[in-house]
Short mmCIF file of C-alpha atoms in Angstrom, two decimals:
data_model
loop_
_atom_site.label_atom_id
_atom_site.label_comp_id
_atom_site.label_asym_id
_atom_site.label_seq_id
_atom_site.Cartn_x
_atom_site.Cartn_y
_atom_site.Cartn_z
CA UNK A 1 0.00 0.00 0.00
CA UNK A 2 1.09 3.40 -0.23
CA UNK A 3 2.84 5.35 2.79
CA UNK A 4 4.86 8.66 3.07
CA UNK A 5 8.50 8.21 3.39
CA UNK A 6 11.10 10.58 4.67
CA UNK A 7 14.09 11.50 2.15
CA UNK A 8 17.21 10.77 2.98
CA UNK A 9 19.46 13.26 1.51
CA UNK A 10 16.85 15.75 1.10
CA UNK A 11 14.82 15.23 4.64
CA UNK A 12 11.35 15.74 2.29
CA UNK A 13 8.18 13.57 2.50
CA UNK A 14 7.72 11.24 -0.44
CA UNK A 15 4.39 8.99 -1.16
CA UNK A 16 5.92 5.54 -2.14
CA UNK A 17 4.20 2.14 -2.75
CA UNK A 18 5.40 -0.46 0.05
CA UNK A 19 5.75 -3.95 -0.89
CA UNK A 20 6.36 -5.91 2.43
CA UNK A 21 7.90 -9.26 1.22
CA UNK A 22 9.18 -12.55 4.27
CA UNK A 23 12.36 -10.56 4.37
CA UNK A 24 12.26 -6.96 3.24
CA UNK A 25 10.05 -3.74 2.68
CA UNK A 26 10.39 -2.53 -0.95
CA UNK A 27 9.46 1.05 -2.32
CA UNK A 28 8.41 2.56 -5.67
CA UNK A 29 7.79 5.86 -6.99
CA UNK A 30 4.44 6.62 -8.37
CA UNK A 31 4.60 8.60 -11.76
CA UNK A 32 1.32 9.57 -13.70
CA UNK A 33 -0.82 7.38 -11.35
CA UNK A 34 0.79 4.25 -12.06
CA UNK A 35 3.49 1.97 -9.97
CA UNK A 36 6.87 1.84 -11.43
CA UNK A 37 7.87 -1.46 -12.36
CA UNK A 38 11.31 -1.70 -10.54
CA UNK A 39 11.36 -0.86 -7.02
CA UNK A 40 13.39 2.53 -6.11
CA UNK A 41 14.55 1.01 -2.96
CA UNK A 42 14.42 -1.67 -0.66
CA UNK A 43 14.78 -2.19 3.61
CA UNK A 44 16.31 -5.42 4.60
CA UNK A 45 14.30 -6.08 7.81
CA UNK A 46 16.87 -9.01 9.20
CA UNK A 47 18.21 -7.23 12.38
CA UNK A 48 15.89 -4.57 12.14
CA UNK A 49 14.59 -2.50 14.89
CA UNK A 50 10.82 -1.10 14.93
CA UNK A 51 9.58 2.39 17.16
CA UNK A 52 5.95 2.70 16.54
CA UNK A 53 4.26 5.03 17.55
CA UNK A 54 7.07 6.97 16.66
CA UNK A 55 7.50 10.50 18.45
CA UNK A 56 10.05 12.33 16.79
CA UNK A 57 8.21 14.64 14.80
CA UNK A 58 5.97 15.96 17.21
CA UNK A 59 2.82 16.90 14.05
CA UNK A 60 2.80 13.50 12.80
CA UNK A 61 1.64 10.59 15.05
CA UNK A 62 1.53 8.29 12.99
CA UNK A 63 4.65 7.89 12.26
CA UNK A 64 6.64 4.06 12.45
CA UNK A 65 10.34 4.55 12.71
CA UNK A 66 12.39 1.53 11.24
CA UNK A 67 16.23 1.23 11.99
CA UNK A 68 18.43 -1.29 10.15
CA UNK A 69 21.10 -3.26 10.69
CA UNK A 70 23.55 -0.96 9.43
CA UNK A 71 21.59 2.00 11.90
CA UNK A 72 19.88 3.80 8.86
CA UNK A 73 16.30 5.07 10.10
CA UNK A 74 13.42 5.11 7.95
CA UNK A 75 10.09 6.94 8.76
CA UNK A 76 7.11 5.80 7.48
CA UNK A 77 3.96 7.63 7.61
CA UNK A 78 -0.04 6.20 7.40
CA UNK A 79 -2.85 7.22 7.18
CA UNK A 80 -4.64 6.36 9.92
CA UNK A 81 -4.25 4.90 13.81
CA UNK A 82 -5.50 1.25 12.55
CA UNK A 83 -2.99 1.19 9.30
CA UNK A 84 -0.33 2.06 11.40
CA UNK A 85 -0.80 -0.15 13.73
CA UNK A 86 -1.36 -3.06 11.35
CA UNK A 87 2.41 -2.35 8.69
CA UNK A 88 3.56 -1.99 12.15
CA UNK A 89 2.51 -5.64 13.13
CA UNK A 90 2.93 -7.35 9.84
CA UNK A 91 6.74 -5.65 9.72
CA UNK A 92 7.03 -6.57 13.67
CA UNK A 93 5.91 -9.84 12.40
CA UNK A 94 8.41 -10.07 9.26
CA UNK A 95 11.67 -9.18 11.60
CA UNK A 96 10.92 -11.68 14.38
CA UNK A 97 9.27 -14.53 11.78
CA UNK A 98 12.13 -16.86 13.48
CA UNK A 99 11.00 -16.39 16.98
CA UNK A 100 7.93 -17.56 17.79
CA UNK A 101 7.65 -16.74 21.06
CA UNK A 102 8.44 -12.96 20.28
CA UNK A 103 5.11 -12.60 18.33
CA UNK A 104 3.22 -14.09 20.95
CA UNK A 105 4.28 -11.68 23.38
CA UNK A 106 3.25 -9.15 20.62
CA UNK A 107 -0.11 -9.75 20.74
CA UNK A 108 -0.26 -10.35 24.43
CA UNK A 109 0.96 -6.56 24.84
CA UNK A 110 -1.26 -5.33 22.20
CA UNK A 111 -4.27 -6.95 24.68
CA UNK A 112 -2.91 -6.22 27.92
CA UNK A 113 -4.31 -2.65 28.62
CA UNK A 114 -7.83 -1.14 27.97
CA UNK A 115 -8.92 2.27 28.80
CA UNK A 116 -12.01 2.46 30.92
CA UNK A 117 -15.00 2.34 28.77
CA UNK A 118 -16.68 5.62 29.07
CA UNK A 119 -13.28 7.50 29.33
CA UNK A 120 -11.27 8.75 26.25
CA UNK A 121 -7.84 10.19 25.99
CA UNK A 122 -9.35 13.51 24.78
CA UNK A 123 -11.39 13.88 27.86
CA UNK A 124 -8.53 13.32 30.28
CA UNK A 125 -6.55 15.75 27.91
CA UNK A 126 -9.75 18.63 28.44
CA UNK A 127 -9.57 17.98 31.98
CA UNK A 128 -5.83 18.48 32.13
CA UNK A 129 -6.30 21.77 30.36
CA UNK A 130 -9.08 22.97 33.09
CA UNK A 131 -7.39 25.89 34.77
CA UNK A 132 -8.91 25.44 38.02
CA UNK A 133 -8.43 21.33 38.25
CA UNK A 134 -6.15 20.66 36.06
CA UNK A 135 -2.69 19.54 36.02
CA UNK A 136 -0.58 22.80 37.47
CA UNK A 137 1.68 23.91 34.55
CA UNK A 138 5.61 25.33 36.06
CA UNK A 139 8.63 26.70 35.10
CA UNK A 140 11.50 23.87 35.39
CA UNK A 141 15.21 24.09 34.76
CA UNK A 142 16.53 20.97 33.23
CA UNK A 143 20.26 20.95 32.49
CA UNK A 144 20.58 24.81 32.87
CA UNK A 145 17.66 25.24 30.32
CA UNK A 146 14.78 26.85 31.55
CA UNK A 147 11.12 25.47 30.37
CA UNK A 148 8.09 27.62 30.73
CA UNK A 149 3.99 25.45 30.98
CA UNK A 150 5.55 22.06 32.14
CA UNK A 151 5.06 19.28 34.32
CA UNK A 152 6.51 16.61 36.08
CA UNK A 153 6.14 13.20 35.33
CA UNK A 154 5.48 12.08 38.83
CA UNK A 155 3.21 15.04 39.00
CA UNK A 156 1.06 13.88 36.06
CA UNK A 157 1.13 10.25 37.97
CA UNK A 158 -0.19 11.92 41.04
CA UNK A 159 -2.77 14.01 38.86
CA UNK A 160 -4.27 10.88 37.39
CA UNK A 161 -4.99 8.92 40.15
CA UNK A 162 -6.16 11.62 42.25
CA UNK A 163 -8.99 12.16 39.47
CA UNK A 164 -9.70 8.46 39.44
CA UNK A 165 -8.69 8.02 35.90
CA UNK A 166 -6.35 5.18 37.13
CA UNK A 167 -6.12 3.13 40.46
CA UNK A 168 -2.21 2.66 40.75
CA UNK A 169 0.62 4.40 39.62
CA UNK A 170 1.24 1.40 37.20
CA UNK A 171 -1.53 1.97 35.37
CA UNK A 172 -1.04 5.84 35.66
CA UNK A 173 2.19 5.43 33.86
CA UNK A 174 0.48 3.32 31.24
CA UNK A 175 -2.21 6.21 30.75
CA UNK A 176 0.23 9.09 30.24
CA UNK A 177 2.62 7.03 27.99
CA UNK A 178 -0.72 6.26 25.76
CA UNK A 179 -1.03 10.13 26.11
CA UNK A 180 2.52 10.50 25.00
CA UNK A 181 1.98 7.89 21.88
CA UNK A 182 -1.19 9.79 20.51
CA UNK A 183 0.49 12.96 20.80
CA UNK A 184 -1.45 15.06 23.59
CA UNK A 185 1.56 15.67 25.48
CA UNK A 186 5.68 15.54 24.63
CA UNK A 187 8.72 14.54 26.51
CA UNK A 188 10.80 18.03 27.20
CA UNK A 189 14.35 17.98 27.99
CA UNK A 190 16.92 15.00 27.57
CA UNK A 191 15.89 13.19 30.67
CA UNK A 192 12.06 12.51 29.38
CA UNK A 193 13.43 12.46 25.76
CA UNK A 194 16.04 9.54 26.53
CA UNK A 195 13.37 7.06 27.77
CA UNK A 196 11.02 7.27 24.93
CA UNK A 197 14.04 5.14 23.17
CA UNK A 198 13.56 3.03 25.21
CA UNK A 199 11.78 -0.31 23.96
CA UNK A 200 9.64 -1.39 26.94
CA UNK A 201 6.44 0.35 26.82
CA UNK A 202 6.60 0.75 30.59
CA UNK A 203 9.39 2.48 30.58
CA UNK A 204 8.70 5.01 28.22
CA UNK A 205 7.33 7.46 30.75
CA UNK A 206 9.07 8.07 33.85
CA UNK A 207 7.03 8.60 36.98
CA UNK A 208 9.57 11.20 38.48
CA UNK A 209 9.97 14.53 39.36
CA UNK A 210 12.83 15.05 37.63
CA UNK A 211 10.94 13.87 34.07
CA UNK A 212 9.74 17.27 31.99
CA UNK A 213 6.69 16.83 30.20
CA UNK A 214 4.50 19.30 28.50
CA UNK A 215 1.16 19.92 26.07
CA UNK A 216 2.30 19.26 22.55
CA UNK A 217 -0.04 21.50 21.56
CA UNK A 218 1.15 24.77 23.62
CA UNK A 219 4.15 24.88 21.32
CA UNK A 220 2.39 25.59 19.00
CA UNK A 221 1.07 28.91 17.87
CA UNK A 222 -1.89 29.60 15.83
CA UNK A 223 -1.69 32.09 13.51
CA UNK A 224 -4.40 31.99 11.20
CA UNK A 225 -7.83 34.60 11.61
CA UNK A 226 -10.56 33.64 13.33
CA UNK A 227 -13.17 34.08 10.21
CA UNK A 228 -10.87 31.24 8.59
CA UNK A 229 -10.79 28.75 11.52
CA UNK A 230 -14.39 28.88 12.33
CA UNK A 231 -14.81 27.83 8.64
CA UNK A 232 -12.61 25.05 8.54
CA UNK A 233 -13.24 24.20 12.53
CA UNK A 234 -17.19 23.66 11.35
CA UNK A 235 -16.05 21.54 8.04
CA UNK A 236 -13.04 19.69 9.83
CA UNK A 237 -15.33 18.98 12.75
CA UNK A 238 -17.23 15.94 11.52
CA UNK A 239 -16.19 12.27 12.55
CA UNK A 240 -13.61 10.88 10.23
CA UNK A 241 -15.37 7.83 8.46
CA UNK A 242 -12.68 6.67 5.93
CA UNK A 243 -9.01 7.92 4.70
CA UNK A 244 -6.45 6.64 2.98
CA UNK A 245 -3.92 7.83 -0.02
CA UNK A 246 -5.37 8.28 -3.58
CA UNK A 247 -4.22 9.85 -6.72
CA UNK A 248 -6.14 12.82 -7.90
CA UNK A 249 -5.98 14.83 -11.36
CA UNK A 250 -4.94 18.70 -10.84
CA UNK A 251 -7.91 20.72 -12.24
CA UNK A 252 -5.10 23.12 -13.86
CA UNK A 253 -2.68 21.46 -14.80
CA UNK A 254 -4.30 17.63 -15.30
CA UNK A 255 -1.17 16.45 -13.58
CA UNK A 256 -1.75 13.32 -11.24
CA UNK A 257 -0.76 13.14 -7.31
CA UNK A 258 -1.03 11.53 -4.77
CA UNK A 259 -2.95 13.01 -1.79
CA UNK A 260 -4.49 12.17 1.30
CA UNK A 261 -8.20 11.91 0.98
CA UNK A 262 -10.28 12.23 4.36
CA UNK A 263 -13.72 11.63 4.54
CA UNK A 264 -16.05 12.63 7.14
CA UNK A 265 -19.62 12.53 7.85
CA UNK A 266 -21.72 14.97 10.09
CA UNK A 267 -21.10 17.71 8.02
CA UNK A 268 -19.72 15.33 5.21
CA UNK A 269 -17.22 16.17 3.20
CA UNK A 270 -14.33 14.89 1.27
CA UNK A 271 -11.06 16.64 2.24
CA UNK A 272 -7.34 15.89 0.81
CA UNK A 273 -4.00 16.94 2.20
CA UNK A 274 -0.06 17.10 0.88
CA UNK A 275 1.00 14.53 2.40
CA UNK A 276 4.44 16.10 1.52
CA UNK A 277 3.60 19.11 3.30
CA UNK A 278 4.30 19.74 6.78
CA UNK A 279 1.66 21.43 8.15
CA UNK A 280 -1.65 19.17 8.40
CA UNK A 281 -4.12 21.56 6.88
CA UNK A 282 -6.38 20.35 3.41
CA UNK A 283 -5.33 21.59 0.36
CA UNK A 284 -8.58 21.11 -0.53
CA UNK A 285 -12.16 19.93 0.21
CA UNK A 286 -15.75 20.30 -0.95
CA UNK A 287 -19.07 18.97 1.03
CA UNK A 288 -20.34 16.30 -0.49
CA UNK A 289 -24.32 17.59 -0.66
CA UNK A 290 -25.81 16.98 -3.97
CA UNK A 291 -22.70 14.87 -4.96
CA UNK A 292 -22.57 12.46 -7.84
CA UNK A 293 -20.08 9.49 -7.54
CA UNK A 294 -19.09 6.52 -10.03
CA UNK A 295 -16.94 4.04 -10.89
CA UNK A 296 -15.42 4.65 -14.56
CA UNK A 297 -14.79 2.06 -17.04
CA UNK A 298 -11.47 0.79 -17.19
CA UNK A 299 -11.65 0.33 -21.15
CA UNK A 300 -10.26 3.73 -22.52
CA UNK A 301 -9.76 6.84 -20.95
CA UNK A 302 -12.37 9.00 -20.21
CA UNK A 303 -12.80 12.80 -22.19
CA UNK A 304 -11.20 14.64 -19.31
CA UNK A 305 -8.66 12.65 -18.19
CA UNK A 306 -5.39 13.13 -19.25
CA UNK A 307 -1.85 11.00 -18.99
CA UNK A 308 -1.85 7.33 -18.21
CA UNK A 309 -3.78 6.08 -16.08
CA UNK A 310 -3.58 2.71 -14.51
CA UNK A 311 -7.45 2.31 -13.78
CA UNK A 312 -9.33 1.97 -11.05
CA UNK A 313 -10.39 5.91 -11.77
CA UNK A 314 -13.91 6.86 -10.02
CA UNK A 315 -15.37 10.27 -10.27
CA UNK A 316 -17.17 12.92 -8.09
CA UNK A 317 -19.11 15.65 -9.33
CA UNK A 318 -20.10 18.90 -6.54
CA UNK A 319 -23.35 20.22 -6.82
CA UNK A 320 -21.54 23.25 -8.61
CA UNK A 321 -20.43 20.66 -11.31
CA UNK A 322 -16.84 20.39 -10.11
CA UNK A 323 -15.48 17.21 -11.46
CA UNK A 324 -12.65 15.01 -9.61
CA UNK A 325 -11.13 12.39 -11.13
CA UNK A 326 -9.70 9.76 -8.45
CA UNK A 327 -7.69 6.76 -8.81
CA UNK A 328 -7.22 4.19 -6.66
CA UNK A 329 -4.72 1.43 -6.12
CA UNK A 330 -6.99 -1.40 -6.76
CA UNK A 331 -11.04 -2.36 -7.81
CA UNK A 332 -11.62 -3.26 -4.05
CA UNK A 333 -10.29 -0.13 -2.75
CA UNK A 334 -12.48 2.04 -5.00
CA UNK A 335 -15.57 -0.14 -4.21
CA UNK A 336 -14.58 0.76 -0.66
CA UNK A 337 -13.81 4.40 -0.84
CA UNK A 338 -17.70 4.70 -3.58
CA UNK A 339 -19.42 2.52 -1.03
CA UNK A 340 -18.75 5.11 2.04
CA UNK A 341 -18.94 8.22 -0.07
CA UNK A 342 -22.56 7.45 -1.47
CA UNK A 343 -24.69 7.10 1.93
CA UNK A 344 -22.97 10.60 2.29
CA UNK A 345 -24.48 12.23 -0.64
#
């Protein structure tokens, strides 16, 4: 499937088409919507070591870090919480297929902890914000560098239990490092920084005072005007129902790229992002009220479409008669993405 892959000369995001194979990951470039025949590079997973979630770029969560043999690091990025966890399995899979007991263990990790039922991390995140009960935000000096808004990790710890979102500090430490994986809040400082290298999950957070942690968010400043962010907030607000990579026709200049397409209902629309692009905002969207979708024959190209196209094209027409012409990678996956867009229509 197709995944975002950091350059390694140039330290750009690239959209390349992963083969995993018993002993390797290959990669090829995508050129006018089609799959190059020879791979344009390959990751030899013997001796390989996996991070996932991987937290080094705190705007991308979903990020799996691979490290070779030879100590070249690889970041691949998905779509989506489920895809990455599931390349991150099958690869996990792939580099320990000789030790059985290793995947076990995999799976026994993957089942071991379940939030609460009626609790998500987004809730405990709100509460942490509340400036009367939340979690008190300090100035700390760590190694003669001075942090404004942080916290302690042992103060977090405390926090948690105290407002009965976990029973022991065990499962406290648990919490905040799933709070640390999903990006809410970010190690600060080389003491908190160090242990998210390290490969036990329950060691990745460090109940201790000397541990700096703060909001990932609070770093970051928002700049745009309100009139703009009420627009997008209202568009960008509704759940997220399907998304995946896709390869879309420019309406200028009929060139084909690859983009991520997100879908949401409740207000639906269809929204796609450069996934090259830092910043996470669409590069463009419409509502999908009054929209027309199909599947397009694969015999001949269709009078609009330019370049060559490898099939698999649907289309989407707005109510203001906006047409999109979308590839994707196989029959199923179009079935997919036309079955969830339609009910939205």
């Amino acid at each position: 499937g197709c995944l975002s892959l950091q350059g390694h000369i140039v330290r750009n995001w690239k959209v390349r088409w992963f083969v995993l194979l018993q002993d390797k990951l290959l990669y090829y470039k995508i050129e006018g919507g089609k799959k190059e025949p020879s791979p344009k590079g390959r990751i030899l997973l013997d001796g390989c070591t996996i991070t996932c979630p991987c937290l080094e770029y705190e705007n991308r969560p979903l990020l799996i870090k691979l490290k070779t043999k030879t100590n070249t690091d690889y970041f691949l990025e998905c779509c989506s919480r489920e895809e990455r966890d599931s390349w991150a399995l099958d690869i996990t899979g792939a580099i320990h297929a000789g030790h059985p007991v290793q995947v076990q263990e995999l799976h026994r990790m993957k089942n071991s902890f379940k939030l609460l039922e009626n609790i998500s991390l987004h809730d405990i995140v709100e509460r942490m914000y509340d400036s009367s009960t939340g979690i008190k935000l300090t100035r700390n000096l760590d190694q003669g560098n001075r942090y404004k808004e942080t916290f302690t990790g042992s103060a977090l710890v405390d926090w948690l239990i105290s407002n009965s979102f976990a029973v022991s500090r065990f499962e406290a430490v648990t919490l905040a490092s799933m709070l640390m994986d999903e990006n809410f809040i970010r190690p600060v400082g080389v003491r908190s920084t160090e242990a998210t290298r390290s490969s036990d999950p329950s060691e990745k957070f460090l109940d201790d005072s000397t541990a700096l942690y703060m909001f990932a968010e609070s770093s970051k400043k928002n700049t745009s005007s309100k009139e703009e962010v009420q627009f997008n907030i209202s568009e960008l607000s509704g759940t997220i129902v399907k998304q995946g990579f896709l390869v879309k026709q420019g309406h200028k200049r009929k060139n084909w790229k690859v983009r991520k397409f997100v879908l949401r209902a409740d207000p639906a629309f269809l929204h796609y992002y450069d996934p090259t692009k830092e910043e996470n905002k669409p590069v463009g969207g419409f509502s999908l009220r009054g929209c027309l979708v199909s599947a397009l024959e694969d015999n001949g190209v269709p009078a609009g479409v330019k370049g060559n196209v490898q099939g698999n094209l649907f289309k989407i027409i707005t109510k203001n008669d906006i047409h999109y012409y979308i590839q994707a990678s196989s029959k199923a996956e179009r079935v997919q993405w036309i079955e969830a867009i339609k009910p939205l229509t």
